[in-house]
PDB file of C-alpha atoms in Angstrom:
ATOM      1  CA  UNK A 103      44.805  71.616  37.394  1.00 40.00           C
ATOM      2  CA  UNK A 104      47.150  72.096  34.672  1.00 57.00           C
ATOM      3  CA  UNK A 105      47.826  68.270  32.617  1.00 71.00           C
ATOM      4  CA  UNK A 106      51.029  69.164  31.910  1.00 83.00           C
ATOM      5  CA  UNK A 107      53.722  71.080  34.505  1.00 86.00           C
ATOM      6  CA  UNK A 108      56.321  73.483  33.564  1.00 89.00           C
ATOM      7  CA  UNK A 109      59.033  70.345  33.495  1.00 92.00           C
ATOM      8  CA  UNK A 110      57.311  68.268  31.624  1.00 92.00           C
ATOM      9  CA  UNK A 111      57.117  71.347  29.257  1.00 92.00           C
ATOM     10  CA  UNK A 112      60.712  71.461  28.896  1.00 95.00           C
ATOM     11  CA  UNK A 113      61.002  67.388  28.260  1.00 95.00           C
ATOM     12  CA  UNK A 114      58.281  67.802  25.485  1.00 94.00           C
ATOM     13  CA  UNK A 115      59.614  71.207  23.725  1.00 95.00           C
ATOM     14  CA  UNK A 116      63.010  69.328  23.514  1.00 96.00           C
ATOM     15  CA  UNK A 117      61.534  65.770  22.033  1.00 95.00           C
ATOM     16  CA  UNK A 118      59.525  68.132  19.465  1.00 93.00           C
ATOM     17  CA  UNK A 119      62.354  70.301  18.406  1.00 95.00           C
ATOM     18  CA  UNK A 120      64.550  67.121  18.032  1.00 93.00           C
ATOM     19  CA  UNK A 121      61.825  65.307  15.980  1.00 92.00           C
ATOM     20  CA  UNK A 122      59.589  67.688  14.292  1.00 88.00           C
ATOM     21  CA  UNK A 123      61.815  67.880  11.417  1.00 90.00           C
ATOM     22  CA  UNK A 124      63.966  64.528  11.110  1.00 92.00           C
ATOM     23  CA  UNK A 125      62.073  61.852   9.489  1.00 92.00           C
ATOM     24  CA  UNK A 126      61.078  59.625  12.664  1.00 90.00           C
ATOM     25  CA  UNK A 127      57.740  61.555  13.741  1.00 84.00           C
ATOM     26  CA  UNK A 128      57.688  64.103  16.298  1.00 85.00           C
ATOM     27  CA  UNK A 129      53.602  62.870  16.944  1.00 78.00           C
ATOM     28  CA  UNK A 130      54.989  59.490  17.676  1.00 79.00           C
ATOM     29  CA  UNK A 131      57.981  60.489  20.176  1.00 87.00           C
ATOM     30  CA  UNK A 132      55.536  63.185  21.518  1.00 87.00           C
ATOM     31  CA  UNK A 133      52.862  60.351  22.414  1.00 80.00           C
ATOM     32  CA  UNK A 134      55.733  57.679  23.869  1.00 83.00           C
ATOM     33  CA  UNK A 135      56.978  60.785  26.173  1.00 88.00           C
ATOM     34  CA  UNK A 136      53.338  61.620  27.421  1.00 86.00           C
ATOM     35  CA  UNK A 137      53.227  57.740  27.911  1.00 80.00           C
ATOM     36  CA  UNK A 138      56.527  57.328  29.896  1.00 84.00           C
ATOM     37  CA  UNK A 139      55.677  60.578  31.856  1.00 87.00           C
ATOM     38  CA  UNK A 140      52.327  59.820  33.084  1.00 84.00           C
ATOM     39  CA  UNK A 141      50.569  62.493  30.752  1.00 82.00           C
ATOM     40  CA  UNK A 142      47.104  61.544  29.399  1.00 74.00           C
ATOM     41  CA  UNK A 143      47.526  61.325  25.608  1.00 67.00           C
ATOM     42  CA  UNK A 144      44.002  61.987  24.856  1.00 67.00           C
ATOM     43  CA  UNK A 145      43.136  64.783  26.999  1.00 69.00           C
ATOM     44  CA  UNK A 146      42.291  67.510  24.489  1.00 70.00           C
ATOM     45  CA  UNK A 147      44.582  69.944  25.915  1.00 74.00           C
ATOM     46  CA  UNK A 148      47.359  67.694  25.673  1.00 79.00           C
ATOM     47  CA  UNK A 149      46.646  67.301  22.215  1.00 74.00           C
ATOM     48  CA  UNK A 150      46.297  71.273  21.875  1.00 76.00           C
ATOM     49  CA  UNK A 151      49.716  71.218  23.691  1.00 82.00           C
ATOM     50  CA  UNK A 152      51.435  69.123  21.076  1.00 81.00           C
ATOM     51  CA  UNK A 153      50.098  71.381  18.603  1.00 77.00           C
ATOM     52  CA  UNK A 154      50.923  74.814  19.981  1.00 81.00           C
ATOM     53  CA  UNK A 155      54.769  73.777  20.502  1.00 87.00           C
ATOM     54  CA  UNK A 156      54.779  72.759  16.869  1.00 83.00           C
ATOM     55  CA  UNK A 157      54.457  76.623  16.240  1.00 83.00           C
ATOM     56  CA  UNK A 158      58.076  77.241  17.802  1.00 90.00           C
ATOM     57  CA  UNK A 159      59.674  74.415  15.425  1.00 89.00           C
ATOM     58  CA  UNK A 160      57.789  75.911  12.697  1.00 86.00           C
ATOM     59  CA  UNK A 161      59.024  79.574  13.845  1.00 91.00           C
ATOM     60  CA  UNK A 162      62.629  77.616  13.449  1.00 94.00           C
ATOM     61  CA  UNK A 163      61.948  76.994  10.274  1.00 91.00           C
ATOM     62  CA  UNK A 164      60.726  80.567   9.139  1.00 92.00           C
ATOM     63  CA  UNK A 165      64.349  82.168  10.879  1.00 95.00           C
ATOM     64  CA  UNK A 166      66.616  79.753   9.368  1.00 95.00           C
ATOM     65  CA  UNK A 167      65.318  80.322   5.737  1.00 94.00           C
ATOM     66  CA  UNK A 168      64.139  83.887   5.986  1.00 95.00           C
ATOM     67  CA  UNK A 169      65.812  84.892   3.592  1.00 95.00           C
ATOM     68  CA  UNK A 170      64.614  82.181   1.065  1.00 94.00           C
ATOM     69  CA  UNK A 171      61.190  82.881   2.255  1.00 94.00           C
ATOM     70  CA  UNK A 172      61.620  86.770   1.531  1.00 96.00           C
ATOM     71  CA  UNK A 173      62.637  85.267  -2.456  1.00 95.00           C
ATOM     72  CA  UNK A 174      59.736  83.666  -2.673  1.00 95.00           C
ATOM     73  CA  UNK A 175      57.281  86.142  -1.002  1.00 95.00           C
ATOM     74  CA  UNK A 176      58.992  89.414  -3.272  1.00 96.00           C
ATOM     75  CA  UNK A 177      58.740  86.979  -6.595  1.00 95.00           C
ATOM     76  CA  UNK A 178      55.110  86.066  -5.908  1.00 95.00           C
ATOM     77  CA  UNK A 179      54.352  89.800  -5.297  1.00 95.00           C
ATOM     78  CA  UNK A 180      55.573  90.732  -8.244  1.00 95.00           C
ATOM     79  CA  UNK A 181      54.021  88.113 -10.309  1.00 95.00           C
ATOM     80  CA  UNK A 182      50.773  89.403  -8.928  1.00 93.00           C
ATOM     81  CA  UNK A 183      50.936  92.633 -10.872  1.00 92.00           C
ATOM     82  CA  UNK A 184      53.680  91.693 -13.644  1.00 93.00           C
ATOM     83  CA  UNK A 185      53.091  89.103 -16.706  1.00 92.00           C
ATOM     84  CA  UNK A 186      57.191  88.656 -17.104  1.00 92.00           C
ATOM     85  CA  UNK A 187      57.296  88.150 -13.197  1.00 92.00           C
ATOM     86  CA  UNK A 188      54.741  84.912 -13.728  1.00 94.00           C
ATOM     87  CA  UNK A 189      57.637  82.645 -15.563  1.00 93.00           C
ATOM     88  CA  UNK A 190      60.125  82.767 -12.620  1.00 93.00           C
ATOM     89  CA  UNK A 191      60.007  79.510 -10.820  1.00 93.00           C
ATOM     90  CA  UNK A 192      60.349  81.512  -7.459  1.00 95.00           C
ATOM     91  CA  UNK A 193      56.950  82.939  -8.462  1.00 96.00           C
ATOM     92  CA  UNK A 194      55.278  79.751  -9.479  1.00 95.00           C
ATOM     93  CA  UNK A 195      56.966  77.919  -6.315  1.00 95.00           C
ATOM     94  CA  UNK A 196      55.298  79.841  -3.713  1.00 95.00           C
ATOM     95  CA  UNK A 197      52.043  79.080  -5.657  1.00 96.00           C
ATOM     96  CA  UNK A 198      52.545  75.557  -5.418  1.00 96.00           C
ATOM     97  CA  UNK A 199      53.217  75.552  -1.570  1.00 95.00           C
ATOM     98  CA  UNK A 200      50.116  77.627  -1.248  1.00 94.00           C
ATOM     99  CA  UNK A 201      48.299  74.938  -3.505  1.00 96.00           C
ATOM    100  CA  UNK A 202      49.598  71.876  -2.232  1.00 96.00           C
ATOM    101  CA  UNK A 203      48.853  72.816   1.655  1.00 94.00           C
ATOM    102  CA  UNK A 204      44.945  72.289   0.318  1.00 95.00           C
ATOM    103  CA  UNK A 205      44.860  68.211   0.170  1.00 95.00           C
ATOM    104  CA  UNK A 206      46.192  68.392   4.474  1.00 93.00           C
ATOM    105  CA  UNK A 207      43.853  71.252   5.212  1.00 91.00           C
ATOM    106  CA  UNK A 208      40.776  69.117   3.589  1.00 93.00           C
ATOM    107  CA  UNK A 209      42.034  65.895   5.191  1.00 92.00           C
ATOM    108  CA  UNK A 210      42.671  67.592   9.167  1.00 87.00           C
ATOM    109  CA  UNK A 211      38.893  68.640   8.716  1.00 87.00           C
ATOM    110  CA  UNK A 212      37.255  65.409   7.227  1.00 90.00           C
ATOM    111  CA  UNK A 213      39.029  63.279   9.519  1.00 86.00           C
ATOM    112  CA  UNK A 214      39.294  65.051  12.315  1.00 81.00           C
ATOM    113  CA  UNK A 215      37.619  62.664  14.764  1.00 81.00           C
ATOM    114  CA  UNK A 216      39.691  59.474  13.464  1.00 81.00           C
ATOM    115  CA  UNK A 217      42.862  61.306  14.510  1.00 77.00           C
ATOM    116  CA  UNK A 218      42.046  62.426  17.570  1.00 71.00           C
ATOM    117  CA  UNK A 219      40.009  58.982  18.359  1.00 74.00           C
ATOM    118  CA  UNK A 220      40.860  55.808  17.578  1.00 77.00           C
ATOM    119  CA  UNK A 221      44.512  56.853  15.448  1.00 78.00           C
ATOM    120  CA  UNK A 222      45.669  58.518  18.338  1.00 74.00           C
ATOM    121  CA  UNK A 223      47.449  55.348  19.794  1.00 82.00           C
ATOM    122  CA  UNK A 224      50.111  54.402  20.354  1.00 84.00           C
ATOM    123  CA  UNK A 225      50.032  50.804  19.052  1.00 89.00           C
ATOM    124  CA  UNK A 226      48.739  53.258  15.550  1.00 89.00           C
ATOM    125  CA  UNK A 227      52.817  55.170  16.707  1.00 88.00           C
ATOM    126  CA  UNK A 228      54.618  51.166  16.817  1.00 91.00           C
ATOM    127  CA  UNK A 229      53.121  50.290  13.606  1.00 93.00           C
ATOM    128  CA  UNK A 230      53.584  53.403  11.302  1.00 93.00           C
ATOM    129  CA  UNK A 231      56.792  53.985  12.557  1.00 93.00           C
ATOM    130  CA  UNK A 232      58.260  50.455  10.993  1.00 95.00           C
ATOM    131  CA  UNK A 233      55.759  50.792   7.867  1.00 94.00           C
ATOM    132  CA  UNK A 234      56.918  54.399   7.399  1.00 93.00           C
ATOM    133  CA  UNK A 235      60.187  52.895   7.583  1.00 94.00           C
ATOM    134  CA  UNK A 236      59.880  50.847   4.747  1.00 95.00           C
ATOM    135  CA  UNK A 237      58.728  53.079   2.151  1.00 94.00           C
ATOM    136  CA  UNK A 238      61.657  55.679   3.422  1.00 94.00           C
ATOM    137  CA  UNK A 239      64.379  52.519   2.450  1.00 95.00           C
ATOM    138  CA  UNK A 240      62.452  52.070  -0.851  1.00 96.00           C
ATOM    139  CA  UNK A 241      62.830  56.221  -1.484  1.00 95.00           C
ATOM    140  CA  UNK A 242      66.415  55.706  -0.971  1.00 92.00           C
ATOM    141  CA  UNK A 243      67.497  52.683  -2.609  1.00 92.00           C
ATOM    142  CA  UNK A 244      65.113  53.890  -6.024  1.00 94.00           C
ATOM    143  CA  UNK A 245      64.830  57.590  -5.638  1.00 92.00           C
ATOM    144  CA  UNK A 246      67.467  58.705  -8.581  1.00 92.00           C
ATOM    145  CA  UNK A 247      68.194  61.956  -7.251  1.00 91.00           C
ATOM    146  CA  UNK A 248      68.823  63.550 -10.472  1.00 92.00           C
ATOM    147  CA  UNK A 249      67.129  66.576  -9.925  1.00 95.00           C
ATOM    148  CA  UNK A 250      67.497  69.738  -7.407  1.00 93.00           C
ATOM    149  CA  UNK A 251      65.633  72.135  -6.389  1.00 91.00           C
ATOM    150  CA  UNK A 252      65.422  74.021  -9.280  1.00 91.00           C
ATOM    151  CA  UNK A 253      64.373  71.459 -11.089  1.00 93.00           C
ATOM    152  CA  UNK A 254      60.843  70.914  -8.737  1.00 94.00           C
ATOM    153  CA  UNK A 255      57.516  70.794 -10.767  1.00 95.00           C
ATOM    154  CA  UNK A 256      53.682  71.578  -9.705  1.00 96.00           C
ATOM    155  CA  UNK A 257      53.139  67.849  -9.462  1.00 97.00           C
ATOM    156  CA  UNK A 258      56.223  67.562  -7.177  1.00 97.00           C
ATOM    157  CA  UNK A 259      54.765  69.703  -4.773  1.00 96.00           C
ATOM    158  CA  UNK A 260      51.203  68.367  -4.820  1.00 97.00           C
ATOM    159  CA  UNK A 261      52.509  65.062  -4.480  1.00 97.00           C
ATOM    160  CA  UNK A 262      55.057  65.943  -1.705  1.00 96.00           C
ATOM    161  CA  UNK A 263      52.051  67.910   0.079  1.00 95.00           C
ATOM    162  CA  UNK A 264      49.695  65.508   0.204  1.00 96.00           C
ATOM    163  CA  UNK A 265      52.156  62.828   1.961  1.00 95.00           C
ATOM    164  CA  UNK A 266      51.201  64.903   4.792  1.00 93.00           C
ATOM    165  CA  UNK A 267      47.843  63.342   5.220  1.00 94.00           C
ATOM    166  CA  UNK A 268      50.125  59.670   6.257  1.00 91.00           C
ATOM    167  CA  UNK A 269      51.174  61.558   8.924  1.00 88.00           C
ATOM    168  CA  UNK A 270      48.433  63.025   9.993  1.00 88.00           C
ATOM    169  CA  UNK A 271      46.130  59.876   9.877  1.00 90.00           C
ATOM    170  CA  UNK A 272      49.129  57.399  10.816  1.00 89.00           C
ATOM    171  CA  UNK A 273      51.168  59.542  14.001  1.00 84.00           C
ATOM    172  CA  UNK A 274      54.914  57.363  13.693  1.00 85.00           C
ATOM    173  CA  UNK A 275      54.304  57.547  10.012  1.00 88.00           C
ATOM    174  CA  UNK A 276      56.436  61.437  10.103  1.00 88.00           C
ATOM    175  CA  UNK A 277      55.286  64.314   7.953  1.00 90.00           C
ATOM    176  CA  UNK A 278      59.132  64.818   7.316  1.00 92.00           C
ATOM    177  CA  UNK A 279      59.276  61.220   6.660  1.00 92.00           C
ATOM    178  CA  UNK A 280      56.374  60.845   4.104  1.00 94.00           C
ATOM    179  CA  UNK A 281      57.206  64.137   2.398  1.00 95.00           C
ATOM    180  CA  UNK A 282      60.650  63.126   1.718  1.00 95.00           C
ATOM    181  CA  UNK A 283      60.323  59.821   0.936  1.00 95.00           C
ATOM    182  CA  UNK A 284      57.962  61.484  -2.227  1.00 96.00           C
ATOM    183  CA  UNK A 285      60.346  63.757  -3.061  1.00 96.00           C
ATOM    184  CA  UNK A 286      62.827  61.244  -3.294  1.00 96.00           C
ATOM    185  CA  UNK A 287      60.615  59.049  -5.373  1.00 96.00           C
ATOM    186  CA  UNK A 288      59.850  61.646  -7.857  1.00 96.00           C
ATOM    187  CA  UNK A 289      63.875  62.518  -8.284  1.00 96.00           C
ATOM    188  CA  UNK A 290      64.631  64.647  -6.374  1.00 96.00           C
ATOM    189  CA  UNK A 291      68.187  64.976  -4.574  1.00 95.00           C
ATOM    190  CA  UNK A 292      68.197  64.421  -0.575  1.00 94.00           C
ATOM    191  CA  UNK A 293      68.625  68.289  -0.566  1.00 94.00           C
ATOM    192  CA  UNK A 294      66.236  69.332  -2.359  1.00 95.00           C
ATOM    193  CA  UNK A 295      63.272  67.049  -1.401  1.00 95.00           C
ATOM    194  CA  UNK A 296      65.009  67.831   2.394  1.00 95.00           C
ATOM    195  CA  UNK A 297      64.508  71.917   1.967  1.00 94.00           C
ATOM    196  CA  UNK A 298      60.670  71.050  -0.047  1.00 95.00           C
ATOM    197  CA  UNK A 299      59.633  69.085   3.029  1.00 94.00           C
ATOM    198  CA  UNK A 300      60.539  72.290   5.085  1.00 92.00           C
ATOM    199  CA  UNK A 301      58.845  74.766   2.860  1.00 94.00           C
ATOM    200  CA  UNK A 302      56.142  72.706   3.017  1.00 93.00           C
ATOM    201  CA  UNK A 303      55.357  72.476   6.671  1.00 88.00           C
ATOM    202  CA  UNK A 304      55.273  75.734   6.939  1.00 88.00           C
ATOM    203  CA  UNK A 305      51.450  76.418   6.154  1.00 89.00           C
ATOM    204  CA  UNK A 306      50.527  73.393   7.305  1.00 85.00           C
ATOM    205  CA  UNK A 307      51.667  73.418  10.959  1.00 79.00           C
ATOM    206  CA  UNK A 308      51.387  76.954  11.864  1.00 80.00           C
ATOM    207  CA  UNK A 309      47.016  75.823  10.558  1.00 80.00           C
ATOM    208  CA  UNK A 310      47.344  73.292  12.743  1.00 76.00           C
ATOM    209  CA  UNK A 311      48.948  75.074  16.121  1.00 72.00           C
ATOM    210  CA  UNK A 312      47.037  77.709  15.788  1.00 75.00           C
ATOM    211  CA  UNK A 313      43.573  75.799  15.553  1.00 75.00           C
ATOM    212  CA  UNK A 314      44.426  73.888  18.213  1.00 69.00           C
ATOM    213  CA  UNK A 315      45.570  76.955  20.675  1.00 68.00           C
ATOM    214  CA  UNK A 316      41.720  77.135  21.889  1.00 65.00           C
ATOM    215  CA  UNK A 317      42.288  73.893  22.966  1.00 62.00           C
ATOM    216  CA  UNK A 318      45.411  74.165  24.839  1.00 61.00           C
ATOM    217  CA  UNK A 319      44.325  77.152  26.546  1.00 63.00           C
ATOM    218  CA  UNK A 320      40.595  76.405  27.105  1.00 62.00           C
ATOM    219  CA  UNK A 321      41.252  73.075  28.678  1.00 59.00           C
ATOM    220  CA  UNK A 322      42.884  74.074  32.020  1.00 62.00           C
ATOM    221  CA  UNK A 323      46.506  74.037  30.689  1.00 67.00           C
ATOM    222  CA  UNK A 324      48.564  76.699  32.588  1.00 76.00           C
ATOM    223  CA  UNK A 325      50.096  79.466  29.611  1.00 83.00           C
ATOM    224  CA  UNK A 326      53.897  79.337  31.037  1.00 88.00           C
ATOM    225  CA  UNK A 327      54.225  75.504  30.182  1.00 88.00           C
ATOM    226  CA  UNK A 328      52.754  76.455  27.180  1.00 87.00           C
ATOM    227  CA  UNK A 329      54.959  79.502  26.328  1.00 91.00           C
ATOM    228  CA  UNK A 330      58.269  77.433  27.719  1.00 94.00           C
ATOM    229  CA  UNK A 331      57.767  74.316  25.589  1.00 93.00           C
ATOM    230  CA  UNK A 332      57.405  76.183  22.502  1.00 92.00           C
ATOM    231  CA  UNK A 333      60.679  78.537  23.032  1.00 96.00           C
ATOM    232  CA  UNK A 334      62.319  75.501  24.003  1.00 97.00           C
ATOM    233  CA  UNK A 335      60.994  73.686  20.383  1.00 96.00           C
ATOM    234  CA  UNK A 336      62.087  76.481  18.671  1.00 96.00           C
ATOM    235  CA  UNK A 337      66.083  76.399  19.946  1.00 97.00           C
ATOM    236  CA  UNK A 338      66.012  72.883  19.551  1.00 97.00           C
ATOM    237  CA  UNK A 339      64.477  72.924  16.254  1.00 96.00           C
ATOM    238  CA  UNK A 340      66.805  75.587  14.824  1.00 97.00           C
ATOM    239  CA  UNK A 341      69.621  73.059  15.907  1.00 97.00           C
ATOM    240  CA  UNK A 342      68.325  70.190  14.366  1.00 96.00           C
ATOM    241  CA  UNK A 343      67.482  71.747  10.791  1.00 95.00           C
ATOM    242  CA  UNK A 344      70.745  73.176  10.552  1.00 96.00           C
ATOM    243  CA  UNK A 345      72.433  69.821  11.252  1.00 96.00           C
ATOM    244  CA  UNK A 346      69.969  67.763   9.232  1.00 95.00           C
ATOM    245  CA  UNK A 347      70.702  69.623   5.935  1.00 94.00           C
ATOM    246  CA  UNK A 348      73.831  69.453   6.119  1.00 95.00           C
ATOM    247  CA  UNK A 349      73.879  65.360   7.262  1.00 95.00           C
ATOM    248  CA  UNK A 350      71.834  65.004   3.957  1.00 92.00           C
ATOM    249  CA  UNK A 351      73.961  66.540   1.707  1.00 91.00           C
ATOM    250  CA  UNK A 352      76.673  63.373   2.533  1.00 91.00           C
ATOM    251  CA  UNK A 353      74.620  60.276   3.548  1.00 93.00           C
ATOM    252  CA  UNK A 354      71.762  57.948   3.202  1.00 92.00           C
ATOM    253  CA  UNK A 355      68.403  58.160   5.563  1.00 93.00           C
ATOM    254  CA  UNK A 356      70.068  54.271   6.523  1.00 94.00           C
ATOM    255  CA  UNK A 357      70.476  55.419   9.637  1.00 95.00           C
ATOM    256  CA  UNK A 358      66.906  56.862  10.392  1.00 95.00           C
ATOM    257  CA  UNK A 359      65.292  53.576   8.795  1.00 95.00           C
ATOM    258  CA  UNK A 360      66.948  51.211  11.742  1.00 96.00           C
ATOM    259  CA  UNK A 361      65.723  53.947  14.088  1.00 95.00           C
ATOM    260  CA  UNK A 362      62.656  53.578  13.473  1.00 94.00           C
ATOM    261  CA  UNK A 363      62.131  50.406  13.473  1.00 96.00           C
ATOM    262  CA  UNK A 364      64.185  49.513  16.567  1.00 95.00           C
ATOM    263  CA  UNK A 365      61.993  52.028  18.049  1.00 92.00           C
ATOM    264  CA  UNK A 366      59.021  50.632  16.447  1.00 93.00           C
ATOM    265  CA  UNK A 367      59.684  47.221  17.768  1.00 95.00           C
ATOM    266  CA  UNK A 368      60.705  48.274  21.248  1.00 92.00           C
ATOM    267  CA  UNK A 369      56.949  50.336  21.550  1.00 90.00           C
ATOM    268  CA  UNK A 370      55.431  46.899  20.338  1.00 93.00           C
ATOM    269  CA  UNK A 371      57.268  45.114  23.095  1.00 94.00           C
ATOM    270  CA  UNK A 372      56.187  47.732  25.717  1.00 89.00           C
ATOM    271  CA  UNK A 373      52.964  47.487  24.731  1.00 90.00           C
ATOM    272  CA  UNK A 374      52.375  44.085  24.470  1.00 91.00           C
ATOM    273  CA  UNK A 375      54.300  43.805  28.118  1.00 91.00           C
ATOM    274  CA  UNK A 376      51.935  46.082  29.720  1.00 85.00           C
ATOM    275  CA  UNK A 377      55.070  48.977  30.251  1.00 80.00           C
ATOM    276  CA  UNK A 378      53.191  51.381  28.480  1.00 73.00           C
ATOM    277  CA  UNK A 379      49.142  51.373  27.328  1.00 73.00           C
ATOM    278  CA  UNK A 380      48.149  52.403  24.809  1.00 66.00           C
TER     279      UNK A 380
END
């Protein structure tokens, strides 16, 4: 019998879409809406689930900048067979996202039974929500912001890449989160760490969906849940990245910051109550 029905689909593809991208952690609302509907967090095809529907936020992401994505792709082709082609930062750009996907890929294999074990909890969620919280104020109230996206180095991306492993060892930390929090810390404008944090997913959760597909479909989950939570993650998605760049361009992540840690302290309470286990 399937874990997960074809409503429960729909609930899931929305939280994903709406989360997968702003900086409160899509792994963290995910968990709390398994919780509160009765779904087994650490079945593995749950966890495949969760993966897989990542895939139609991350197809979000490849539509809305296709056409920044076809930049990048024709500049690092012809960097490939021209010298002069090497110095434009288009060329070197793509390198870096292809570089600094490494330090997650390493990290999802080495600690691969800590995430799905003991870190996948949700009293793990509670906590790295309101610590992931802090460091986001601290980006804000010290990142300068001087520079844009133009102005983004090979260390920039490294360092923005590997935040990813917070997220993926701490779910409520937020890969969007951590990445632009680093961005932010290194200089970078809300924009541009915003649009790095994007490119940067990319890679790194279409790896991730598509390992985990075996799982999904080899541990009894039916396909159309599977198929409808991930076209539903993708609308969704589309939605929120288009409304997310374009709320960073004007204000603070203040907003996000309380968030999280009203939500943070609310999944403490239900935990410690007994509403939810863990």
């Amino acid at each position: 019998m399937s874990a997960i029905d074809l409503g429960q689909s729909v609930i899931l593809g929305i939280v994903e879409g709406l989360t997968e991208f702003l900086p409160v952690s899509s792994t963290g609302h995910l968990k709390i809406a398994e919780g509160l509907l009765g779904i087994p967090v650490d079945d593995q095809s749950v966890v495949g689930f969760t993966a897989v529907i990542q895939v139609g936020a991350i197809a979000a992401v490849l539509v809305y900048f296709f056409r920044d994505i076809v930049r990048f792709a024709a500049a690092w082709g012809r960097g490939l067979v021209n010298a002069q082609a090497r110095r434009e930062h288009d060329y070197k750009f793509a390198w870096w996202v292809i570089l600094a996907t490494i330090p997650i890929v390493v990290a999802g294999l080495l600690f691969q039974s800590l995430v799905k074990g003991p870190l996948a909890s949700l009293w793990v969620v509670a906590i790295s929500l309101i610590a992931g919280s802090a460091i986001m104020w601290a980006a804000d109230r010290f990142g300068t912001g001087k520079r844009g996206e133009a102005d983004t180095t090979f260390t920039d991306a490294m360092l923005v890449g590997s935040a990813q492993i917070l997220a993926l060892l701490f779910p409520g930390f937020s890969r969007s989160g951590a990445t632009i929090s680093t961005g932010l810390l290194r200089g970078l404008d809300r924009v541009a760490a915003t649009r790095l944090s994007f490119f940067l997913s990319i890679p790194a959760l279409t790896g991730a969906g598509l390992y985990e597909l075996k799982d999904a479909l080899g541990g009894g989950l039916d396909v159309l849940p599977l198929v409808v939570g991930t076209l539903v993650s993708f609308a969704v998605a589309y939605a929120s990245i288009a409304w997310l760049l374009k709320y960073v361009a004007g204000h603070t992540f203040t907003a996000f910051v309380i968030y999280r840690v009203v939500a943070g302290v609310a999944l403490l309470a239900a935990l410690g109550s007994g509403l939810l286990s863990a």
